[in-house]
Amino acid sequence: LAKTTQPISMDSYEGQEVNITCSHNNIATNDYITWYQQFPSQGPRFIIQGYKTKVTNEVASLFIPADRKSSTLSLPRVSLSDTAVYYCLVGDMGTGGSYIPTFGRGTSLIVHP
Amino acid sequence: ETGVTQSPTHLIKTRGQQVTLRCSSQSGHNTVSWYQQALGQGPQFIFQYYREEENGRGNFPPRFSGLQFPNYSSELNVNALELDDSALYLCASSLAMGLAGRNYQETQYFGPGTRLLVL
């Protein structure tokens, strides 16, 4: 079964780069890795998605090694507003070939002034 | 703002009752997924609907059921409520370009959730 493991919490300071690593040892060959951000009392918000190597968008970068058993979300120069819970998401194949998305427990990032 | 709305925002029920939660998808999306998120946990996948048909179900009992309507809005119904059903219920809409060979999760746009308390 697909399963993700992330650090429970991380602390950082404004202006620093933050790297959050997720392990997903049983990721399916054709599965992607997706990261979401969640603020209290809100639904998760898509950050970035990738399959291998490196993906970059306007808010983050995602690094995926060749074995794809882990991925690292990189947030450049964090600000106080980046304080949130960050989830990586992979999936399982359910009955009938349906895709079952599986969130981990998330990493609570606290950014200090 | 994702364009996904949910109602109600909060709800209190007693054990044994039934509840219906509603979700309005983002315009143009044909897929809706429902999740249960207990306090301090990540969202747990309940099921997904694609073009009004259930397409994938997590480890939830049959008393959790759903519907997707022709306008792609959706309902989550939970019968015989239990105390452990207290959670934040999230719906997420996405655009699936067919199911054949589908092997990854499209970008999901989540609503703000409905917080359900079962007493």
PDB file of C-alpha atoms in Angstrom, chain B residues 32-119:
ATOM      1  CA  VAL B  32     -15.552  15.320  -7.160  1.00  0.00           C
ATOM      2  CA  SER B  33     -13.821  13.614  -4.257  1.00  0.00           C
ATOM      3  CA  TRP B  34     -14.811  13.542  -0.612  1.00  0.00           C
ATOM      4  CA  TYR B  35     -12.433  13.354   2.308  1.00  0.00           C
ATOM      5  CA  GLN B  36     -12.750  13.040   6.069  1.00  0.00           C
ATOM      6  CA  GLN B  37     -10.186  14.878   8.162  1.00  0.00           C
ATOM      7  CA  ALA B  38     -10.023  14.188  11.864  1.00  0.00           C
ATOM      8  CA  LEU B  39      -8.311  16.680  14.118  1.00  0.00           C
ATOM      9  CA  GLY B  40      -4.534  16.561  13.672  1.00  0.00           C
ATOM     10  CA  GLN B  41      -4.703  14.057  10.818  1.00  0.00           C
ATOM     11  CA  GLY B  42      -4.384  14.249   7.078  1.00  0.00           C
ATOM     12  CA  PRO B  43      -7.477  13.998   4.877  1.00  0.00           C
ATOM     13  CA  GLN B  44      -8.706  10.425   4.394  1.00  0.00           C
ATOM     14  CA  PHE B  45     -10.209   9.589   1.012  1.00  0.00           C
ATOM     15  CA  ILE B  46     -13.846   8.499   1.212  1.00  0.00           C
ATOM     16  CA  PHE B  47     -14.812   8.181  -2.452  1.00  0.00           C
ATOM     17  CA  GLN B  48     -14.767   9.894  -5.786  1.00  0.00           C
ATOM     18  CA  TYR B  49     -17.416  10.490  -8.445  1.00  0.00           C
ATOM     19  CA  TYR B  50     -16.711  10.901 -12.110  1.00  0.00           C
ATOM     20  CA  ARG B  51     -19.599  11.801 -14.393  1.00  0.00           C
ATOM     21  CA  GLU B  52     -22.154  10.723 -11.790  1.00  0.00           C
ATOM     22  CA  GLU B  53     -20.601   7.296 -11.196  1.00  0.00           C
ATOM     23  CA  GLU B  54     -18.580   6.245  -8.158  1.00  0.00           C
ATOM     24  CA  ASN B  55     -14.989   5.797  -9.228  1.00  0.00           C
ATOM     25  CA  GLY B  56     -12.875   4.668  -6.321  1.00  0.00           C
ATOM     26  CA  ARG B  57     -13.620   4.255  -2.653  1.00  0.00           C
ATOM     27  CA  GLY B  58     -11.449   4.385   0.428  1.00  0.00           C
ATOM     28  CA  ASN B  59     -11.771   2.301   3.550  1.00  0.00           C
ATOM     29  CA  PHE B  60     -15.167   3.606   4.664  1.00  0.00           C
ATOM     30  CA  PRO B  61     -18.296   1.547   5.458  1.00  0.00           C
ATOM     31  CA  PRO B  62     -21.381   1.543   3.226  1.00  0.00           C
ATOM     32  CA  ARG B  63     -23.193   3.955   5.524  1.00  0.00           C
ATOM     33  CA  PHE B  64     -21.087   6.590   3.776  1.00  0.00           C
ATOM     34  CA  SER B  65     -22.702   7.147   0.393  1.00  0.00           C
ATOM     35  CA  GLY B  66     -22.732   9.840  -2.213  1.00  0.00           C
ATOM     36  CA  LEU B  67     -24.263  11.285  -5.305  1.00  0.00           C
ATOM     37  CA  GLN B  68     -23.033  13.447  -8.134  1.00  0.00           C
ATOM     38  CA  PHE B  69     -25.576  15.373 -10.148  1.00  0.00           C
ATOM     39  CA  PRO B  70     -25.579  16.306 -13.855  1.00  0.00           C
ATOM     40  CA  ASN B  71     -24.271  19.761 -12.988  1.00  0.00           C
ATOM     41  CA  TYR B  72     -21.405  17.985 -11.156  1.00  0.00           C
ATOM     42  CA  SER B  73     -22.465  19.161  -7.723  1.00  0.00           C
ATOM     43  CA  SER B  74     -22.355  16.431  -5.123  1.00  0.00           C
ATOM     44  CA  GLU B  75     -23.726  15.143  -1.855  1.00  0.00           C
ATOM     45  CA  LEU B  76     -22.178  13.059   0.890  1.00  0.00           C
ATOM     46  CA  ASN B  77     -24.641  11.118   3.030  1.00  0.00           C
ATOM     47  CA  VAL B  78     -23.735   9.468   6.285  1.00  0.00           C
ATOM     48  CA  ASN B  79     -26.250   7.204   8.012  1.00  0.00           C
ATOM     49  CA  ALA B  80     -26.292   5.973  11.593  1.00  0.00           C
ATOM     50  CA  LEU B  81     -23.817   8.575  12.773  1.00  0.00           C
ATOM     51  CA  GLU B  82     -21.170   7.525  15.268  1.00  0.00           C
ATOM     52  CA  LEU B  83     -19.116   9.685  17.608  1.00  0.00           C
ATOM     53  CA  ASP B  84     -15.995   8.962  15.526  1.00  0.00           C
ATOM     54  CA  ASP B  85     -17.650  10.556  12.508  1.00  0.00           C
ATOM     55  CA  SER B  86     -16.932  13.937  14.075  1.00  0.00           C
ATOM     56  CA  ALA B  87     -14.489  15.545  11.652  1.00  0.00           C
ATOM     57  CA  LEU B  88     -13.970  18.101   8.915  1.00  0.00           C
ATOM     58  CA  TYR B  89     -15.462  16.854   5.660  1.00  0.00           C
ATOM     59  CA  LEU B  90     -13.800  18.175   2.553  1.00  0.00           C
ATOM     60  CA  CYS B  91     -14.846  17.973  -1.036  1.00  0.00           C
ATOM     61  CA  ALA B  92     -12.481  18.550  -3.907  1.00  0.00           C
ATOM     62  CA  SER B  93     -13.253  18.987  -7.570  1.00  0.00           C
ATOM     63  CA  SER B  94     -10.983  18.266 -10.497  1.00  0.00           C
ATOM     64  CA  LEU B  95     -11.041  17.773 -14.234  1.00  0.00           C
ATOM     65  CA  ALA B  96     -10.348  14.211 -15.361  1.00  0.00           C
ATOM     66  CA  MET B  97      -9.543  13.765 -19.020  1.00  0.00           C
ATOM     67  CA  GLY B  98     -11.126  10.334 -19.203  1.00  0.00           C
ATOM     68  CA  LEU B  99     -10.396   7.319 -17.030  1.00  0.00           C
ATOM     69  CA  ALA B 100      -8.491   5.107 -19.448  1.00  0.00           C
ATOM     70  CA  GLY B 101      -4.922   4.773 -18.279  1.00  0.00           C
ATOM     71  CA  ARG B 102      -5.546   7.248 -15.527  1.00  0.00           C
ATOM     72  CA  ASN B 103      -2.780   6.782 -13.041  1.00  0.00           C
ATOM     73  CA  TYR B 104      -2.294   9.990 -11.207  1.00  0.00           C
ATOM     74  CA  GLN B 105      -4.247  12.499  -9.286  1.00  0.00           C
ATOM     75  CA  GLU B 106      -5.348  15.551 -11.164  1.00  0.00           C
ATOM     76  CA  THR B 107      -4.930  18.828  -9.336  1.00  0.00           C
ATOM     77  CA  GLN B 108      -7.723  18.955  -6.808  1.00  0.00           C
ATOM     78  CA  TYR B 109      -9.424  22.159  -5.732  1.00  0.00           C
ATOM     79  CA  PHE B 110     -10.755  21.880  -2.222  1.00  0.00           C
ATOM     80  CA  GLY B 111     -13.692  23.574  -0.619  1.00  0.00           C
ATOM     81  CA  PRO B 112     -13.517  25.061   2.889  1.00  0.00           C
ATOM     82  CA  GLY B 113     -15.085  21.996   4.437  1.00  0.00           C
ATOM     83  CA  THR B 114     -18.011  21.181   6.684  1.00  0.00           C
ATOM     84  CA  ARG B 115     -17.228  20.618  10.323  1.00  0.00           C
ATOM     85  CA  LEU B 116     -19.463  17.901  11.735  1.00  0.00           C
ATOM     86  CA  LEU B 117     -19.805  17.264  15.440  1.00  0.00           C
ATOM     87  CA  VAL B 118     -21.601  14.125  16.574  1.00  0.00           C
ATOM     88  CA  LEU B 119     -22.768  14.103  20.176  1.00  0.00           C
TER      89      LEU B 119
END
